[in-house]
Every structure is written in C-alpha cells, then in structure tokens.
Short mmCIF file of N, CA and C in Angstrom, two decimals:
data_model
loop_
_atom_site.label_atom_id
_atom_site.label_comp_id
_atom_site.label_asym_id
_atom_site.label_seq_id
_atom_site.Cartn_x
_atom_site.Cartn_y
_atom_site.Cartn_z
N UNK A 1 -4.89 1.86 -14.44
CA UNK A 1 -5.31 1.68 -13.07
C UNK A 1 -4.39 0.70 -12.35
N UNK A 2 -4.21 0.80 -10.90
CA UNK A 2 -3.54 0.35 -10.04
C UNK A 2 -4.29 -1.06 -9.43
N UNK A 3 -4.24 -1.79 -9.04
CA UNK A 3 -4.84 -3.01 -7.96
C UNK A 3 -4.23 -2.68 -6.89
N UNK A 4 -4.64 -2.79 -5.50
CA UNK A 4 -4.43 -2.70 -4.05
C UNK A 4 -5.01 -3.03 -3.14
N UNK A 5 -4.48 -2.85 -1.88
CA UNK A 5 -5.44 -3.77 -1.08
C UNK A 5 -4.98 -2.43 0.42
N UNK A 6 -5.76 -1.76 0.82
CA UNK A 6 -6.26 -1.33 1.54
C UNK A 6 -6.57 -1.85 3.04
N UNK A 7 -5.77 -1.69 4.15
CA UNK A 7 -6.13 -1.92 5.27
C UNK A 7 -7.02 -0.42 5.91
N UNK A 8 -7.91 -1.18 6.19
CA UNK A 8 -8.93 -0.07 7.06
C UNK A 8 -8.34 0.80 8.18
N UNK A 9 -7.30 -0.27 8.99
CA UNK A 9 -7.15 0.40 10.18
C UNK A 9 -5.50 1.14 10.06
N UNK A 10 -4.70 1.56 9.00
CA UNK A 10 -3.97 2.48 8.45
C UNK A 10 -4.33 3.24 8.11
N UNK A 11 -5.69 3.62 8.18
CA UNK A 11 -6.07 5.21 7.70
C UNK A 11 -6.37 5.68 9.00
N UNK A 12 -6.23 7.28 9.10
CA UNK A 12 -6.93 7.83 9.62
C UNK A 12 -8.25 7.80 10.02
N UNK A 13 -8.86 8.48 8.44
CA UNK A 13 -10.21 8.57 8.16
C UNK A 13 -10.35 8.12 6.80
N UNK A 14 -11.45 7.15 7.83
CA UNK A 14 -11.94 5.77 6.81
C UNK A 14 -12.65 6.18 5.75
N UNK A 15 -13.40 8.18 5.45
CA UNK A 15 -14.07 8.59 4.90
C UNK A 15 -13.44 8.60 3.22
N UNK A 16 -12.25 8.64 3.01
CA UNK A 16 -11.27 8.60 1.88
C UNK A 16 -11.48 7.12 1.12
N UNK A 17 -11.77 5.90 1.10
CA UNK A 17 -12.31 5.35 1.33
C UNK A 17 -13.47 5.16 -0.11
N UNK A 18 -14.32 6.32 0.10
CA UNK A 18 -15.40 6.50 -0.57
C UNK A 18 -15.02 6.89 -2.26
N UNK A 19 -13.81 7.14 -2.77
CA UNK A 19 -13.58 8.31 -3.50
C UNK A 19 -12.83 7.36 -4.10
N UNK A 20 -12.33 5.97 -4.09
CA UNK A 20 -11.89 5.24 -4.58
C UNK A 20 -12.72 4.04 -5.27
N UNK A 21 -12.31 2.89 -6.40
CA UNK A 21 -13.33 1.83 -5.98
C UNK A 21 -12.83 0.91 -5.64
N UNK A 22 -13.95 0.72 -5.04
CA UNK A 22 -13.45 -0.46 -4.20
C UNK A 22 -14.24 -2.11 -5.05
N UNK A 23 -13.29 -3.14 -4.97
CA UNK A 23 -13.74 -3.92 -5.89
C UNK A 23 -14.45 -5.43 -4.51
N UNK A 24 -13.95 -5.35 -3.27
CA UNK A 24 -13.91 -6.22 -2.16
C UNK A 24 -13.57 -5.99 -0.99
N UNK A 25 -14.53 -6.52 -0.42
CA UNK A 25 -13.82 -6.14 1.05
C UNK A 25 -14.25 -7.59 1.97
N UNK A 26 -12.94 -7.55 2.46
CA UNK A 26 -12.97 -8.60 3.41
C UNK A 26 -12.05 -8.67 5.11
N UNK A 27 -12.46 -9.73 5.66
CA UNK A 27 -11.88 -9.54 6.97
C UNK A 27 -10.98 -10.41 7.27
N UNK A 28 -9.70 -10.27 7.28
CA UNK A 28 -7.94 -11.38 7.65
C UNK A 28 -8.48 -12.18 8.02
N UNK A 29 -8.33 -13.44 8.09
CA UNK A 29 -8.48 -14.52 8.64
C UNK A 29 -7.26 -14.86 9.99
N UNK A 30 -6.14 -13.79 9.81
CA UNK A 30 -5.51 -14.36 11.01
C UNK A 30 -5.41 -12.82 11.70
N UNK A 31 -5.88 -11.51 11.55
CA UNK A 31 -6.21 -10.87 12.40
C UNK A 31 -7.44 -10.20 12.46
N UNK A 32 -7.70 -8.74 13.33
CA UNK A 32 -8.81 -7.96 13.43
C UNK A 32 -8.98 -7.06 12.02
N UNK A 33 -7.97 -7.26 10.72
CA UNK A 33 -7.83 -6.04 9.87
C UNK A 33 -9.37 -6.55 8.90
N UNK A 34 -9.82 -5.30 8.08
CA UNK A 34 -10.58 -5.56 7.49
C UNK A 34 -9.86 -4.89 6.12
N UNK A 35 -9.78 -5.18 5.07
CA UNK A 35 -9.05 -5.44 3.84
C UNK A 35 -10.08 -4.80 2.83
N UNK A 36 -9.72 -4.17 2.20
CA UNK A 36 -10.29 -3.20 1.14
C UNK A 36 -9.34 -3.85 -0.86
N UNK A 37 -9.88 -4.19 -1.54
CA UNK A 37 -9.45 -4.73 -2.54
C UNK A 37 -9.58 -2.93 -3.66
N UNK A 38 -8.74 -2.50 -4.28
CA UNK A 38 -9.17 -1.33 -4.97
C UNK A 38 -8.33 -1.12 -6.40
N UNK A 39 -9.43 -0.22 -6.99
CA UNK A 39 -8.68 -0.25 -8.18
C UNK A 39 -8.18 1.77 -7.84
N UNK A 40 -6.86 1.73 -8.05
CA UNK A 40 -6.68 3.22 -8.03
C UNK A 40 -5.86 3.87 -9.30
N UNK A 41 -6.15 5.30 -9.75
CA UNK A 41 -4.97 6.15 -10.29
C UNK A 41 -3.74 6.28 -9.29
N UNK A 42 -2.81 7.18 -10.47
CA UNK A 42 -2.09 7.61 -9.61
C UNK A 42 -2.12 8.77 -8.60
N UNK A 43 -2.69 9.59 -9.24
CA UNK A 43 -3.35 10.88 -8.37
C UNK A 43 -4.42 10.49 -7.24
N UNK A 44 -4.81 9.06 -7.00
CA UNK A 44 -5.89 8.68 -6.06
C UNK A 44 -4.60 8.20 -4.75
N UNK A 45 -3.69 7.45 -5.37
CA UNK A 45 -2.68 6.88 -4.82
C UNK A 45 -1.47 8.38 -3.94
N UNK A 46 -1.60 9.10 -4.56
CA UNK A 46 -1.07 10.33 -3.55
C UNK A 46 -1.98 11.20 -2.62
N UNK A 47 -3.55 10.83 -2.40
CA UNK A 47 -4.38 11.63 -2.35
C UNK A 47 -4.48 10.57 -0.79
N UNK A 48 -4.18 9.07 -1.08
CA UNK A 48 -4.43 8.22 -0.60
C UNK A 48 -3.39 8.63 1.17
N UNK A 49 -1.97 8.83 0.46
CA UNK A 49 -0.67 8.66 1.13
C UNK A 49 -1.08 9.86 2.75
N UNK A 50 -2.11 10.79 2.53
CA UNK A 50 -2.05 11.57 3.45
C UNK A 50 -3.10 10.97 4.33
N UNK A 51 -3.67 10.49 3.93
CA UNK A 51 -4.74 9.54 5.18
C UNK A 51 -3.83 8.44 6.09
N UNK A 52 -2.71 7.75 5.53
CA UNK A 52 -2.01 6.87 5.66
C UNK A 52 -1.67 6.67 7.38
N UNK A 53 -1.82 6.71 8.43
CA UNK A 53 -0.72 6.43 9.46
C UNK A 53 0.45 6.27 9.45
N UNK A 54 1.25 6.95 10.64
CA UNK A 54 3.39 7.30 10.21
C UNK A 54 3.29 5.59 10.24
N UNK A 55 2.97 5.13 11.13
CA UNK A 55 3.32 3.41 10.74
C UNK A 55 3.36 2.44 10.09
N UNK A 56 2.07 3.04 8.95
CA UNK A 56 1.71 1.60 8.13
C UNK A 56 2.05 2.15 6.38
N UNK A 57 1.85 1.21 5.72
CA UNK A 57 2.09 1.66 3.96
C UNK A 57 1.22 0.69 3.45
N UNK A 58 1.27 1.22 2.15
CA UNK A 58 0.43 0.61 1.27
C UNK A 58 1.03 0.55 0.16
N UNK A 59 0.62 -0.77 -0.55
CA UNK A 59 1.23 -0.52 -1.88
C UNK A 59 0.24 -1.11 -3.19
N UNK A 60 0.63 -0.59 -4.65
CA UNK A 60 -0.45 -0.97 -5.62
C UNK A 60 0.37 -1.31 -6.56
N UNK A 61 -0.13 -2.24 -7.81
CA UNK A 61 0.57 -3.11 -8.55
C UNK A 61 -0.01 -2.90 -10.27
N UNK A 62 0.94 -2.64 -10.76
CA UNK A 62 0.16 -2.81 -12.02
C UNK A 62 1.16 -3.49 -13.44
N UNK A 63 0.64 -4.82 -13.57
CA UNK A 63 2.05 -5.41 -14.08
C UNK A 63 2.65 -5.67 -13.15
N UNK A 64 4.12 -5.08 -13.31
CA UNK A 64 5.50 -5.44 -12.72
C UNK A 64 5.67 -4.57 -12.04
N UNK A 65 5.25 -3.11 -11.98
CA UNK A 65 5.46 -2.29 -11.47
C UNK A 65 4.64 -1.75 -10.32
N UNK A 66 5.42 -1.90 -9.16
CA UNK A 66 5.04 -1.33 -8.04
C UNK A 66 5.26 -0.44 -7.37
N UNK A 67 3.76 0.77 -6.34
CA UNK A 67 3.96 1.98 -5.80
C UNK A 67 3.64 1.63 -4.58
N UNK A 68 4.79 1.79 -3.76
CA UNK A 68 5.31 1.80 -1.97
C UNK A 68 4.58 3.07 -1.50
N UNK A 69 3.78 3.08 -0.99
CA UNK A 69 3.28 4.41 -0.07
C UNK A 69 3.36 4.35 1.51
N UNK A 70 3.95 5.44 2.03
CA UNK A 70 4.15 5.61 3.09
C UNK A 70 3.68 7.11 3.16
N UNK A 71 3.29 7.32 4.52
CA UNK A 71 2.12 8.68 4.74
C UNK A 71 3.42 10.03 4.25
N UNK A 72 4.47 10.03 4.10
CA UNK A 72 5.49 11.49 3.75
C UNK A 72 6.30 10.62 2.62
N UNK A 73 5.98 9.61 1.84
CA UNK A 73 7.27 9.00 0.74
C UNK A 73 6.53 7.86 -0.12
N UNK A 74 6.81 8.36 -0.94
CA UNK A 74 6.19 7.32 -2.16
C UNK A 74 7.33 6.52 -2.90
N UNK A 75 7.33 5.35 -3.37
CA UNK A 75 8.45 4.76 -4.18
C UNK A 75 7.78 3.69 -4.86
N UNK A 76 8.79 3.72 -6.50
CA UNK A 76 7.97 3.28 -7.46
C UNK A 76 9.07 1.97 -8.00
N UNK A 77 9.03 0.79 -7.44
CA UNK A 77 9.76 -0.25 -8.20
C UNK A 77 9.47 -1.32 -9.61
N UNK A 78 10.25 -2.29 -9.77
CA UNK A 78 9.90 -3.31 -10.35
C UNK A 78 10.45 -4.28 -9.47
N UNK A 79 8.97 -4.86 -9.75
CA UNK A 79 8.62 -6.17 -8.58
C UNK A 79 9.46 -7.72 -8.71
N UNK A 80 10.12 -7.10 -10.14
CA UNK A 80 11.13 -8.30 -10.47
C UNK A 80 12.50 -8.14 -9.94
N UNK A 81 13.10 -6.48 -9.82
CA UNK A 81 13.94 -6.38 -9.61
C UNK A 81 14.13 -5.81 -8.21
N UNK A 82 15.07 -6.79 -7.39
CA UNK A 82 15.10 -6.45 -5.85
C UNK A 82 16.04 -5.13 -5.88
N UNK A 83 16.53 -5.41 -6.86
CA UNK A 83 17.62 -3.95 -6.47
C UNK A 83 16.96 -2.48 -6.29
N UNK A 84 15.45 -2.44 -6.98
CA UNK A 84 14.88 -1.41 -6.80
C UNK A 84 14.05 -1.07 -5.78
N UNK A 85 13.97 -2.07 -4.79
CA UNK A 85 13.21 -1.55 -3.24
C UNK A 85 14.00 -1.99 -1.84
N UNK A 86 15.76 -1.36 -2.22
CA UNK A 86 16.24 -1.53 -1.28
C UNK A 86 15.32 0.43 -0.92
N UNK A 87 15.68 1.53 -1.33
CA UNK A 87 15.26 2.27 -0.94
C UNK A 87 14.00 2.68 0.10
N UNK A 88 13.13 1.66 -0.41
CA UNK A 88 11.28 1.70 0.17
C UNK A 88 11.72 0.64 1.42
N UNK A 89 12.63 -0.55 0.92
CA UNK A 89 12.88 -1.35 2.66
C UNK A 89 13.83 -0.17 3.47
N UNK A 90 14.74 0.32 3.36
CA UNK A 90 15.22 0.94 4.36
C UNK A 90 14.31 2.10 4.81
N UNK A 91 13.39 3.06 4.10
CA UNK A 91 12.52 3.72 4.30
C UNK A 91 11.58 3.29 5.37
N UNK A 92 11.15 1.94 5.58
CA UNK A 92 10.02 1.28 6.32
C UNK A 92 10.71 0.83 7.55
N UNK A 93 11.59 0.03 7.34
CA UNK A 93 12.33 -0.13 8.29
C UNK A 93 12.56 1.31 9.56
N UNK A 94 12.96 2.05 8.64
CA UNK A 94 13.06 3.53 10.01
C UNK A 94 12.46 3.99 10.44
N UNK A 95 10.97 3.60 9.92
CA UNK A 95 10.18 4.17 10.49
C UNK A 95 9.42 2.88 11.21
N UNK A 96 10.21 1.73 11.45
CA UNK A 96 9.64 1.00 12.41
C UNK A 96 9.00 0.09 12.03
N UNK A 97 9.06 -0.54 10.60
CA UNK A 97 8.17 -1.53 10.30
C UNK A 97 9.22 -2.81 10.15
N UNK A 98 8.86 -3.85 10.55
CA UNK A 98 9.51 -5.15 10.66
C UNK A 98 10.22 -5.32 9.13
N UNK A 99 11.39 -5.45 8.89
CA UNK A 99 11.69 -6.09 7.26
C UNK A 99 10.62 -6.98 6.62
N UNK A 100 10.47 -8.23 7.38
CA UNK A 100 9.39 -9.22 7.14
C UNK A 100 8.06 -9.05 6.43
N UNK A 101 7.78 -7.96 6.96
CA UNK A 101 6.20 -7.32 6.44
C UNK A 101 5.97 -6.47 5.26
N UNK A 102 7.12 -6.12 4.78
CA UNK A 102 7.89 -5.27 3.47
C UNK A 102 7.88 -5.94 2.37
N UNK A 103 7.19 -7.16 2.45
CA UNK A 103 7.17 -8.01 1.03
C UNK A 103 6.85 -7.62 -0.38
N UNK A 104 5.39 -6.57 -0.20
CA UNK A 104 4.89 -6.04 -1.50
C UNK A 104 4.39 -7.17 -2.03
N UNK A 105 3.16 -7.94 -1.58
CA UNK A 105 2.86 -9.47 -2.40
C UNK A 105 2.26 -8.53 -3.63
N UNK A 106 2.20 -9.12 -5.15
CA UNK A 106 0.84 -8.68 -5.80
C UNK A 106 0.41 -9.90 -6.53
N UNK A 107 -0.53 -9.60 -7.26
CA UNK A 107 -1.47 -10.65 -7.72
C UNK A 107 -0.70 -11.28 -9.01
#
C-alpha cells in the first residue's frame, strides 16, 4: 500500500473518494483545501488519476519510492534520487504548475 494525501478540491468528483481509505481528514491551516490522508494500491492510484483536474497532481509514497500523478501521466521515482523527477518536474511545470509546489514531501 501507498500513503497519500488527497486534496479535495483536485478532484472532480469528490464521489471517488469513497472507494479508497481514507485514514484522516483535515483542513490546511494556511488555505481553504481540505486534505484527505489515504492508504492506496496501485490500481486505486490510476483509477484515482482520472478524477484528477488538468491542473493539480497527486502523489503517494511508499518507502523511497514515489508515484507523481497527473490527470493524463503517471511517474514513478526515488525520492532520494533527484535525477529521477526531472521528468514529473518538467511534466508539471507545462502544464502550469509553479516548480516550487513540485516538492513531493513524504512522511
């Protein structure tokens, strides 16, 4: 299983949602997002990518290894090695997401 964290307001439909578990949910302290804590497969994690908004991504952690989701592109790094998410930053980037926000924190 995967760990992730789920923004509410990157989905579509919040109904997808249900089909996952969810371990927490909470609300940003420095914006309006409400934050979904989850444990996922990988087949939940592609099932996930089509609810997604063209704008936003998500990503899940397990170990070292991390899955970049974006609503048409998935990418699978290690969180140790930067050389493996130049692909997923230039990916985000074109589609308009700040470098800055591309961090991939995990636990």
């Amino acid at each position: 299983m995967y760990k992730g964290i789920i923004v509410e307001q990157s989905l579509e439909d919040i109904s997808i949602l249900k089909s996952v578990q969810i371990l927490d949910v909470e609300n940003s302290t420095d914006s309006d997002w409400v934050l979904y804590r989850v444990n996922v497969n990988e087949d939940e994690i592609k099932k996930l990518a089509g609810y997604l908004k063209e704008e936003w991504y998500m990503h899940f952690w397990k170990n070292r290894e991390v899955i970049v989701v974006f609503r048409n592109k998935i990418f699978h790094l290690n969180y140790d090695d930067k050389s493996t998410w130049k692909d997923a930053l230039n990916y985000g980037i074109s589609h308009g997401i700040a470098e800055e926000q591309l961090d991939f924190p995990i636990e």
